[in-house]
Amino acid sequence: MIQIKNLRKEYGNRTVLNNVSLSIEKGEIFGLLGPNGAGKTTLIRILTMLASHSGGAITINNLQLPEEARKIKSLLGCVPQHLNLDGELTAWENLELHGRLHHIPMQERRQRIDELLEYVELSDRAADMASTFSGGMKRRLMIARALMHRPKILFLDEPTVGLDPQVRRRLWDLILSLNHQGLTVLLTTHYIEEAEALCQRVAILEKGKLVITGTPADLRCKVGQYAVEWTESDGIKFRFFTVRAEAVTFMNSLDTSTTLRNTNLEDVFVELTGRKVRE
Amino acid sequence: MFADIRTVVWRDWLVLNRRLGRFILSRMVSPILYLIAFGWGLGSQIQVQGGSYLDFIVPGILALNSMIMSFNAVGTPVNMSRLYYKTIEEYQIAPIAATSFVIGKIVSGIIRGTISSLVIILLSFAFGATLTVHGWFWLVLLLNCALFAALGFVAAMMMNSHEEMANFNTYILTPMSFLCATFFSTDRLPSFLHYLVEILPLTHASKALRLAGHNQDPSLLSVGILLGYFLTFLLIGVWQMKRIKG
Ligand SMILES: Nc1ncnc2c1ncn2[C@@H]1O[C@H](COP(=O)(O)OP(=O)(O)O)[C@@H](O)[C@H]1O
Ligand SMILES: [Mg+2]
């Protein structure tokens, strides 16, 4: 669905994306993981043609970007990282504006607005100004807006940043249900749990470079499925094992108290980049 | 393209319409002050070009007011939308032409400029001014609104903070509003200033409105200059919108 080859992006002499190659398949939820400043937003902005790229090739549904911008635009829905609803318009009017900008005929547009407001549970707030909404409501309205023109691919840039745990789970359910209906989703996050909960495949981006790509299980296996964790005077230590028995032998060889658990994506991240995701 | 322009204008009209009453009321304040101070106060004591000073300055006030209104009607919201609210991205990711967005915004600016001009025309009649408003008069007024709406767009895309926008007002619009044949005839200015003022668009808007308002044909040169400025700003605006990508 999306093919990215050797994508480069420079701002001045600062390289923000460094030869990123990636392919996103139809129907999957693909997660782009990485700490702040890794280049996730920049990648999404390039894919949505809000930013240009300095090198490399991108095709979306076999259409060249940016040459076939118009055609590509109608395939894409985008929920940016920052809230960018029109605060001077109501929820309904925000969707109406989007529908008009995407040339949806009136009958269909009106019907779609009702349908989507229902879907994101904002029907009763349709006539309220978007500026009066809470963070979670704004994010849901932005998702509804991005879906107005029935895109084939949805970009979600850090969709749950700053939301309460319950609100976040509701959004996860929403994203999963969209995916079940056949929508391809590319989401960025620096919450490991989010990637684990939603994504069929993930890629780790660090300082503009793709470190690894695969299913969460693949990535765990790469460093070893079993994690042994223990505390020393200078902090928590880990070691990873592919075979459980080896992990147990190792635990017995230490004389401090240890824990054995399954490796998670956070471990993968720390192991591969030498950094915490959120630092 | 026409449908897209209409969409852009539709959104702005929706927002304006919601506070149209307040908008019109707020538009009355400064013209009333000008009319009292210069029309009644100063005007009762002087005559200009064989007519009353009130009749002389009403076209000037209209020119400067439509300039400021149209400029800010486009400049402020587009600048905020680009820098803070990022709502401009909704238009960028939509499959519409940059030109449609720019023209739509300019039309919105013209609408605001024209409404506030109407308010002033009615007020000045109430103050006893004599003014003929038809044909040329409307054409020049609309052209002046369009020109400064387009300049507002250009400034909004160029200035990288709210402060810089304010500076644009302070250093460019305010001097023009005083110097450009709005309150006095430029004939007696020192020659270097005279030439400077002659190249500024507002001078031509004031002069053309003054002639049209007194039932004469404005100079085609003035109209041509206004049109030239408008087209230049429009083209720059479209070019800016197309290369906005970082
Ligand atoms: N318009 C810009 N001009 C210059 N540098 C930028 C611009 N946008 C982003 N950057 C830089 O690019 C890097 C990646 O940013 P971003 O893509 O926002 O990261 P992420 O979304 O992963 O947090 C950062 O170092 C940021 O400072
Ligand atoms: Mg980001």
Coordinates of C-alpha atoms and ligand atoms in Angstrom, one line a residue:
Chain A
M1 CA 0.0 0.0 0.0
I2 CA 2.8 2.4 0.9
Q3 CA 6.4 1.9 -0.4
I4 CA 9.1 4.1 1.0
K5 CA 12.6 3.8 -0.5
N6 CA 15.7 5.5 0.9
L7 CA 13.7 8.5 2.2
R8 CA 15.8 11.4 3.3
K9 CA 14.8 14.7 4.8
E10 CA 17.1 17.5 5.7
Y11 CA 16.4 20.7 7.5
G12 CA 19.3 22.9 6.6
N13 CA 22.3 20.7 7.3
R14 CA 20.5 18.6 9.9
T15 CA 19.4 15.2 8.7
V16 CA 16.0 14.3 10.2
L17 CA 15.3 11.2 8.2
N18 CA 18.2 9.1 7.0
N19 CA 17.6 6.6 4.3
V20 CA 14.4 5.2 5.7
S21 CA 12.9 2.3 3.7
L22 CA 9.6 0.9 4.7
S23 CA 6.7 -0.9 3.2
I24 CA 3.2 -0.9 4.7
E25 CA 0.8 -3.6 3.7
K26 CA -2.9 -3.2 2.9
G27 CA -5.1 -3.8 5.9
E28 CA -2.5 -3.7 8.7
I29 CA -2.0 -1.4 11.6
F30 CA 1.6 -0.4 11.4
G31 CA 3.3 1.3 14.4
L32 CA 6.1 3.7 14.1
L33 CA 7.9 3.8 17.5
G34 CA 10.5 6.2 18.6
P35 CA 11.4 8.8 21.2
N36 CA 10.6 12.5 20.8
G37 CA 12.5 14.0 17.9
A38 CA 13.1 10.7 16.2
G39 CA 11.4 12.0 13.0
K40 CA 8.0 10.3 13.2
T41 CA 6.0 13.4 12.6
T42 CA 8.3 14.5 9.8
L43 CA 7.7 11.1 8.1
I44 CA 3.9 11.5 8.4
R45 CA 4.1 15.1 7.1
I46 CA 6.0 14.0 4.1
L47 CA 3.5 11.2 3.4
T48 CA 0.6 13.7 3.6
M49 CA 2.5 16.2 1.5
L50 CA 2.6 18.8 4.2
A51 CA 6.4 18.6 3.9
S52 CA 8.6 17.9 1.0
H53 CA 11.4 15.3 1.1
S54 CA 15.1 15.7 0.2
G55 CA 15.6 12.3 -1.4
G56 CA 14.2 8.9 -2.0
A57 CA 11.0 7.6 -3.5
I58 CA 7.5 7.1 -2.2
T59 CA 4.5 5.4 -3.8
I60 CA 1.1 5.1 -2.3
N61 CA -1.3 2.6 -4.0
N62 CA 1.2 2.6 -6.8
L63 CA 0.9 6.4 -7.3
Q64 CA 4.1 8.5 -7.2
L65 CA 4.3 11.1 -4.5
P66 CA 4.3 14.0 -4.9
E67 CA 3.6 13.9 -8.7
E68 CA 0.1 12.5 -8.2
A69 CA -0.7 14.6 -5.2
R70 CA -4.4 15.1 -6.0
K71 CA -5.2 11.4 -6.4
I72 CA -3.1 10.4 -3.3
K73 CA -4.8 13.1 -1.2
S74 CA -8.2 11.5 -1.6
L75 CA -6.8 8.1 -0.4
L76 CA -5.4 9.5 2.8
G77 CA -6.9 10.5 6.1
C78 CA -4.8 12.3 8.6
V79 CA -5.1 12.9 12.3
P80 CA -2.1 15.2 13.1
Q81 CA -0.3 15.3 16.4
H82 CA -1.4 18.7 17.4
L83 CA -5.1 19.5 17.7
N84 CA -6.1 21.4 14.6
L85 CA -9.9 21.6 14.7
D86 CA -11.4 24.9 13.7
G87 CA -12.4 26.3 17.1
E88 CA -14.7 28.8 15.5
L89 CA -16.9 26.1 14.0
T90 CA -19.1 23.6 15.6
A91 CA -18.4 19.8 15.5
W92 CA -20.9 19.5 12.6
E93 CA -19.4 22.4 10.7
N94 CA -15.9 21.0 11.1
L95 CA -17.0 17.8 9.3
E96 CA -19.1 19.8 6.8
L97 CA -16.1 21.9 5.9
H98 CA -13.9 18.8 5.4
G99 CA -16.7 17.2 3.3
R100 CA -16.9 20.2 1.1
L101 CA -13.2 20.4 0.7
H102 CA -13.2 16.8 -0.4
H103 CA -16.0 17.3 -2.9
I104 CA -18.5 14.9 -1.3
P105 CA -22.0 15.6 -2.7
M106 CA -24.3 17.2 -0.2
Q107 CA -26.7 14.3 0.4
E108 CA -23.9 11.8 1.0
R109 CA -22.0 14.4 3.1
R110 CA -24.8 15.1 5.5
Q111 CA -25.5 11.4 5.9
R112 CA -21.8 10.7 6.5
I113 CA -21.6 13.4 9.1
D114 CA -24.5 11.9 11.1
E115 CA -23.0 8.4 10.8
L116 CA -19.5 9.5 11.9
L117 CA -20.7 11.6 14.8
E118 CA -22.6 8.6 16.0
Y119 CA -19.6 6.4 15.5
V120 CA -17.3 8.6 17.6
E121 CA -20.1 9.2 20.1
L122 CA -20.4 12.9 19.6
S123 CA -23.9 13.1 18.2
D124 CA -25.3 15.0 21.1
R125 CA -22.5 17.6 20.8
A126 CA -22.8 18.2 17.1
A127 CA -23.9 21.8 17.5
D128 CA -21.3 22.8 20.1
M129 CA -18.2 24.7 19.2
A130 CA -15.2 22.5 18.8
S131 CA -13.2 24.8 21.1
T132 CA -15.3 23.7 24.1
F133 CA -14.4 20.0 23.7
S134 CA -12.1 18.0 26.0
G135 CA -8.9 16.5 24.7
G136 CA -10.4 13.1 24.1
M137 CA -13.5 14.5 22.3
K138 CA -11.3 16.7 20.1
R139 CA -9.2 13.7 19.1
R140 CA -12.4 11.7 18.3
L141 CA -13.8 14.5 16.2
M142 CA -10.5 14.7 14.4
I143 CA -10.7 11.0 13.6
A144 CA -14.3 11.5 12.4
R145 CA -13.1 14.3 10.2
A146 CA -10.2 12.3 8.8
L147 CA -12.7 9.5 7.8
M148 CA -15.3 11.8 6.1
H149 CA -14.0 11.1 2.6
R150 CA -13.6 7.4 3.2
P151 CA -9.8 7.2 3.0
K152 CA -8.1 3.9 2.4
I153 CA -5.2 4.8 4.7
L154 CA -5.4 6.6 8.0
F155 CA -2.4 8.3 9.6
L156 CA -2.6 8.8 13.3
D157 CA 0.3 10.8 14.8
E158 CA 0.5 10.1 18.5
P159 CA -3.3 9.8 18.8
T160 CA -3.4 9.2 22.6
V161 CA -0.8 11.7 23.9
G162 CA -2.1 13.5 27.0
L163 CA -5.3 11.4 27.4
D164 CA -6.5 9.6 30.5
P165 CA -6.1 5.8 30.5
Q166 CA -9.8 5.1 30.1
V167 CA -10.1 7.6 27.2
R168 CA -7.0 6.0 25.6
R169 CA -8.6 2.6 25.8
R170 CA -11.7 3.8 24.1
L171 CA -9.6 5.3 21.3
W172 CA -7.8 2.0 20.9
D173 CA -11.1 0.2 20.5
L174 CA -12.1 2.8 17.9
I175 CA -8.8 2.3 16.0
L176 CA -9.2 -1.5 16.1
S177 CA -12.7 -1.4 14.9
L178 CA -11.7 0.8 12.0
N179 CA -9.0 -1.6 11.1
H180 CA -11.5 -4.5 11.2
Q181 CA -13.5 -2.7 8.6
G182 CA -10.5 -2.8 6.3
L183 CA -8.7 0.5 6.9
T184 CA -4.9 0.5 6.7
V185 CA -3.5 2.4 9.7
L186 CA -0.1 4.0 10.2
L187 CA 0.3 5.2 13.7
T188 CA 3.2 6.8 15.5
T189 CA 3.6 6.5 19.2
H190 CA 6.1 6.7 22.0
Y191 CA 3.9 4.5 24.2
I192 CA 5.2 1.0 23.9
E193 CA 1.9 -0.4 25.4
E194 CA 0.0 1.2 22.6
A195 CA 2.1 -0.4 19.9
E196 CA 1.8 -3.8 21.7
A197 CA -2.0 -3.4 22.0
L198 CA -2.7 -2.3 18.4
C199 CA 0.0 -3.0 15.9
Q200 CA 0.5 -6.0 13.7
R201 CA 3.9 -4.7 12.7
V202 CA 6.1 -2.1 14.2
A203 CA 9.3 -0.2 13.2
I204 CA 11.6 1.5 15.6
L205 CA 12.9 4.9 14.5
E206 CA 15.7 6.6 16.3
K207 CA 17.4 9.8 15.3
G208 CA 16.0 9.5 11.8
K209 CA 17.2 6.0 11.2
L210 CA 15.1 2.8 11.1
V211 CA 16.6 0.5 13.7
I212 CA 14.4 -2.6 13.1
T213 CA 11.1 -3.6 11.5
G214 CA 8.9 -6.6 12.3
T215 CA 6.0 -8.0 14.3
P216 CA 6.2 -7.4 18.0
A217 CA 6.9 -11.1 18.4
D218 CA 9.7 -11.0 15.9
L219 CA 11.3 -8.1 17.7
R220 CA 11.0 -9.9 21.1
C221 CA 12.6 -13.0 19.6
K222 CA 15.4 -10.9 18.2
V223 CA 16.7 -10.0 21.7
G224 CA 15.4 -13.1 23.4
Q225 CA 12.0 -13.9 24.6
Y226 CA 12.8 -14.3 28.3
A227 CA 14.0 -11.4 30.3
V228 CA 15.9 -11.7 33.6
E229 CA 15.8 -8.6 35.7
W230 CA 17.7 -7.8 38.9
T231 CA 18.8 -4.8 40.8
E232 CA 22.4 -3.7 41.5
S233 CA 23.6 -0.7 43.4
D234 CA 23.8 1.3 40.2
G235 CA 20.4 0.4 38.8
I236 CA 18.2 -2.2 37.3
K237 CA 20.0 -4.8 35.0
F238 CA 18.5 -7.0 32.3
R239 CA 19.6 -10.0 30.4
F240 CA 17.7 -11.7 27.6
F241 CA 17.6 -15.4 26.7
T242 CA 16.0 -17.3 23.9
V243 CA 15.7 -20.5 25.9
R244 CA 13.9 -20.5 29.2
A245 CA 16.2 -23.1 30.8
E246 CA 19.3 -20.9 30.2
A247 CA 17.5 -18.0 31.8
V248 CA 16.8 -20.1 34.9
T249 CA 20.4 -21.4 35.1
F250 CA 21.6 -17.8 34.9
M251 CA 19.2 -16.7 37.7
N252 CA 20.5 -19.4 39.9
S253 CA 24.1 -18.3 39.3
L254 CA 23.3 -14.8 40.7
D255 CA 23.0 -14.4 44.4
T256 CA 20.6 -11.4 44.4
S257 CA 16.9 -11.7 43.9
T258 CA 15.9 -11.9 40.3
T259 CA 12.7 -11.9 38.3
L260 CA 11.9 -13.8 35.1
R261 CA 9.4 -12.3 32.7
N262 CA 8.5 -12.1 29.1
T263 CA 10.5 -9.6 27.0
N264 CA 8.4 -6.6 26.0
L265 CA 8.9 -3.9 23.3
E266 CA 10.3 -1.5 25.8
D267 CA 13.2 -4.0 26.4
V268 CA 13.7 -4.4 22.7
F269 CA 13.9 -0.7 22.4
V270 CA 16.4 -0.2 25.2
E271 CA 18.5 -3.2 24.0
L272 CA 18.7 -2.0 20.4
T273 CA 19.1 1.7 20.9
G274 CA 20.7 1.9 24.3
R275 CA 18.1 4.4 25.3
K276 CA 14.8 4.6 27.1
V277 CA 11.9 5.4 24.8
R278 CA 10.8 8.3 27.1
E279 CA 13.8 10.1 28.3
Chain B
M1 CA -12.2 25.6 -8.6
F2 CA -15.2 27.9 -8.2
A3 CA -16.8 25.4 -5.8
D4 CA -13.6 25.3 -3.7
I5 CA -13.4 29.1 -3.5
R6 CA -17.0 29.1 -2.4
T7 CA -16.2 26.5 0.4
V8 CA -13.4 28.8 1.7
V9 CA -15.7 31.8 1.7
W10 CA -18.6 29.7 3.2
R11 CA -16.5 28.9 6.3
D12 CA -15.4 32.6 6.8
W13 CA -19.0 33.8 6.2
L14 CA -20.3 31.3 8.8
V15 CA -17.9 32.7 11.4
L16 CA -18.6 36.3 10.5
N17 CA -22.4 35.9 10.3
R18 CA -22.4 34.5 13.9
R19 CA -21.2 37.9 15.2
L20 CA -22.4 40.2 12.4
G21 CA -24.2 42.6 14.8
R22 CA -21.1 43.0 17.0
F23 CA -18.9 43.3 14.0
I24 CA -21.0 46.1 12.5
L25 CA -21.2 47.9 15.8
S26 CA -17.4 47.8 16.3
R27 CA -16.9 49.0 12.8
M28 CA -18.8 52.2 13.6
V29 CA -16.6 53.5 16.4
S30 CA -13.5 54.8 14.6
P31 CA -15.4 56.3 11.5
I32 CA -17.7 58.2 13.9
L33 CA -14.6 59.6 15.7
Y34 CA -13.1 60.6 12.4
L35 CA -16.3 62.2 11.2
I36 CA -16.7 64.2 14.4
A37 CA -13.1 65.3 14.7
F38 CA -12.4 66.1 11.0
G39 CA -15.8 66.5 9.6
W40 CA -17.6 68.6 12.3
G41 CA -14.7 69.9 14.4
L42 CA -12.0 70.8 11.9
G43 CA -14.2 70.7 8.8
S44 CA -16.5 73.6 10.0
Q45 CA -13.5 75.9 9.8
I46 CA -11.9 75.0 6.5
Q47 CA -12.7 74.5 2.8
V48 CA -10.8 72.3 0.5
Q49 CA -10.8 72.4 -3.3
G50 CA -13.9 74.5 -3.2
G51 CA -16.0 72.1 -1.2
S52 CA -16.5 71.2 2.4
Y53 CA -13.8 69.4 4.2
L54 CA -16.3 66.7 5.2
D55 CA -16.9 65.9 1.6
F56 CA -13.2 65.9 1.0
I57 CA -12.3 63.4 3.7
V58 CA -15.1 60.9 3.5
P59 CA -13.5 59.2 0.4
G60 CA -10.2 59.3 2.3
I61 CA -11.7 57.7 5.4
L62 CA -13.3 55.0 3.2
A63 CA -10.0 54.3 1.5
L64 CA -8.1 53.9 4.7
N65 CA -10.8 52.0 6.5
S66 CA -11.3 49.5 3.7
M67 CA -7.5 49.1 3.6
I68 CA -7.2 48.3 7.3
M69 CA -10.4 46.1 7.4
S70 CA -9.5 44.0 4.4
F71 CA -5.9 43.6 5.3
N72 CA -6.7 42.5 8.9
A73 CA -9.7 40.4 7.9
V74 CA -7.3 38.2 6.0
G75 CA -3.9 38.8 7.6
T76 CA -4.7 38.1 11.2
P77 CA -6.7 34.8 10.8
V78 CA -4.5 33.4 8.1
N79 CA -1.4 34.2 10.2
M80 CA -2.9 32.6 13.3
S81 CA -4.1 29.6 11.4
R82 CA -0.7 29.0 9.9
L83 CA 1.4 29.5 13.0
Y84 CA -0.8 28.6 16.0
Y85 CA -4.0 26.7 15.2
K86 CA -2.6 24.9 12.2
T87 CA -6.1 24.9 10.7
I88 CA -4.5 25.8 7.4
E89 CA -3.4 22.2 7.1
E90 CA -7.0 21.2 6.6
Y91 CA -6.9 23.1 3.3
Q92 CA -3.4 21.9 2.4
I93 CA -4.3 18.2 2.8
A94 CA -7.5 18.6 0.8
P95 CA -7.5 18.0 -2.9
I96 CA -8.0 21.7 -3.8
A97 CA -5.8 24.1 -5.6
A98 CA -3.7 26.6 -3.7
T99 CA -5.2 29.3 -5.9
S100 CA -8.7 28.5 -4.7
F101 CA -7.7 29.0 -1.1
V102 CA -6.0 32.3 -1.7
I103 CA -8.8 33.7 -3.8
G104 CA -11.4 32.4 -1.3
K105 CA -9.6 34.2 1.5
I106 CA -9.4 37.4 -0.5
V107 CA -13.1 37.3 -1.3
S108 CA -13.7 37.0 2.5
G109 CA -11.5 40.0 3.0
I110 CA -13.5 41.9 0.4
I111 CA -16.8 41.0 2.1
R112 CA -15.6 42.4 5.4
G113 CA -14.1 45.5 3.9
T114 CA -17.3 46.2 1.9
I115 CA -19.5 45.8 4.9
S116 CA -17.5 48.2 6.9
S117 CA -17.4 50.6 4.0
L118 CA -21.2 50.5 3.8
V119 CA -21.4 51.4 7.4
I120 CA -19.2 54.4 6.8
I121 CA -21.1 55.5 3.7
L122 CA -24.4 55.5 5.7
L123 CA -22.8 57.2 8.6
S124 CA -21.3 60.0 6.5
F125 CA -24.7 60.6 4.9
A126 CA -26.0 61.0 8.5
F127 CA -23.3 63.5 9.1
G128 CA -24.4 65.5 6.0
A129 CA -21.8 64.5 3.5
T130 CA -22.7 64.6 -0.2
L131 CA -21.3 61.7 -2.1
T132 CA -22.3 59.9 -5.3
V133 CA -21.9 56.2 -4.9
H134 CA -22.1 54.2 -8.1
G135 CA -20.2 52.5 -10.9
W136 CA -16.6 53.7 -10.6
F137 CA -17.0 54.3 -6.9
W138 CA -17.8 50.7 -6.2
L139 CA -15.2 49.4 -8.6
V140 CA -12.4 51.4 -7.0
L141 CA -13.6 50.5 -3.5
L142 CA -13.8 46.7 -4.3
L143 CA -10.4 46.9 -6.0
N144 CA -8.9 48.6 -2.9
C145 CA -10.4 45.9 -0.6
A146 CA -9.1 43.1 -2.9
L147 CA -5.6 44.7 -3.1
F148 CA -5.2 44.9 0.7
A149 CA -6.9 41.6 1.3
A150 CA -4.2 40.1 -1.0
L151 CA -1.5 42.0 0.8
G152 CA -2.9 40.7 4.1
F153 CA -2.5 37.2 2.8
V154 CA 1.1 37.9 1.6
A155 CA 2.0 39.3 5.0
A156 CA 0.3 36.5 6.9
M157 CA 2.4 33.9 5.0
M158 CA 5.6 35.9 5.4
M159 CA 5.4 37.0 9.1
N160 CA 6.5 34.4 11.6
S161 CA 4.8 35.8 14.7
H162 CA 1.9 37.8 15.8
E163 CA 4.3 40.5 16.7
E164 CA 5.7 40.8 13.2
M165 CA 2.1 41.1 12.0
A166 CA 1.5 44.0 14.4
N167 CA 4.7 45.6 13.1
F168 CA 3.5 45.4 9.6
N169 CA 0.5 47.4 10.7
T170 CA 2.6 49.9 12.6
Y171 CA 5.3 50.5 9.9
I172 CA 3.3 50.1 6.7
L173 CA -0.4 50.5 7.1
T174 CA -0.5 53.3 9.7
P175 CA 1.9 55.6 7.8
M176 CA 0.0 55.0 4.6
S177 CA -3.3 55.8 6.3
F178 CA -2.0 59.2 7.1
L179 CA 0.1 60.1 4.1
C180 CA -1.9 58.8 1.2
A181 CA -4.1 61.7 0.3
T182 CA -6.6 60.6 2.9
F183 CA -6.9 63.7 5.0
F184 CA -5.2 66.3 2.7
S185 CA -4.3 66.9 -0.8
T186 CA -0.7 65.6 -1.6
D187 CA 0.0 68.5 -4.0
R188 CA 1.8 70.6 -1.4
L189 CA 4.0 67.9 0.1
P190 CA 7.7 68.4 -0.3
S191 CA 8.6 66.9 -3.7
F192 CA 10.5 63.8 -2.4
L193 CA 7.6 62.8 -0.2
H194 CA 5.2 63.6 -3.0
Y195 CA 6.9 61.1 -5.3
L196 CA 7.0 58.5 -2.6
V197 CA 3.4 58.9 -1.8
E198 CA 2.5 58.7 -5.5
I199 CA 3.7 55.2 -5.8
L200 CA 1.7 53.9 -2.8
P201 CA -1.6 52.2 -3.7
L202 CA -3.7 53.9 -1.1
T203 CA -3.0 57.3 -2.6
H204 CA -4.6 56.2 -5.8
A205 CA -7.5 54.7 -4.0
S206 CA -8.1 57.9 -2.1
K207 CA -7.8 60.1 -5.2
A208 CA -9.9 57.8 -7.4
L209 CA -12.6 57.5 -4.7
R210 CA -12.7 61.2 -4.3
L211 CA -13.2 61.9 -8.0
A212 CA -15.8 59.1 -8.3
G213 CA -17.5 60.3 -5.2
H214 CA -17.8 63.8 -6.7
N215 CA -19.3 62.4 -9.9
Q216 CA -16.2 62.5 -12.0
D217 CA -14.3 59.7 -13.7
P218 CA -11.2 58.7 -11.8
S219 CA -7.9 58.6 -13.7
L220 CA -7.4 55.3 -15.5
L221 CA -3.8 55.4 -14.3
S222 CA -4.9 55.2 -10.7
V223 CA -7.3 52.3 -11.5
G224 CA -4.5 50.6 -13.4
I225 CA -2.1 51.0 -10.6
L226 CA -4.5 49.5 -8.1
L227 CA -5.2 46.6 -10.4
G228 CA -1.4 46.1 -10.9
Y229 CA -0.8 46.0 -7.2
F230 CA -3.7 43.6 -6.7
L231 CA -2.5 41.1 -9.4
T232 CA 1.1 41.3 -8.0
F233 CA 0.0 40.5 -4.4
L234 CA -2.3 37.7 -5.7
L235 CA 0.5 36.0 -7.6
I236 CA 2.9 36.3 -4.7
G237 CA 0.2 34.8 -2.4
V238 CA -0.4 31.9 -4.6
W239 CA 3.3 31.3 -5.0
Q240 CA 3.7 31.4 -1.2
M241 CA 0.8 29.0 -0.6
K242 CA 2.3 26.5 -3.1
R243 CA 5.7 26.5 -1.5
I244 CA 4.5 26.6 2.1
K245 CA 5.9 23.0 2.6
G246 CA 8.8 22.8 4.9
Ligands
LIG1 N1 10.2 22.7 10.4 C1 11.3 22.2 10.9 N2 12.5 22.9 10.8 C2 13.6 22.4 11.4 N3 13.7 21.3 12.1 C3 12.6 20.5 12.2 C4 11.3 21.0 11.7 N4 10.4 20.1 12.0 C5 11.0 19.1 12.7 N5 12.3 19.4 12.9 C6 13.3 18.6 13.6 O1 13.2 17.3 13.1 C7 13.4 16.3 14.2 C8 12.3 15.3 14.2 O2 11.1 16.0 14.6 P1 9.7 15.2 14.6 O3 9.5 14.6 13.3 O4 8.7 16.1 15.1 O5 10.0 14.1 15.7 P2 8.9 13.1 16.4 O6 7.6 13.3 15.8 O7 9.4 11.8 16.3 O8 8.9 13.6 17.8 C9 13.5 17.1 15.4 O9 14.9 17.2 15.8 C10 13.0 18.5 15.1 O10 13.6 19.5 15.8
MG2 MG 5.9 13.9 16.7

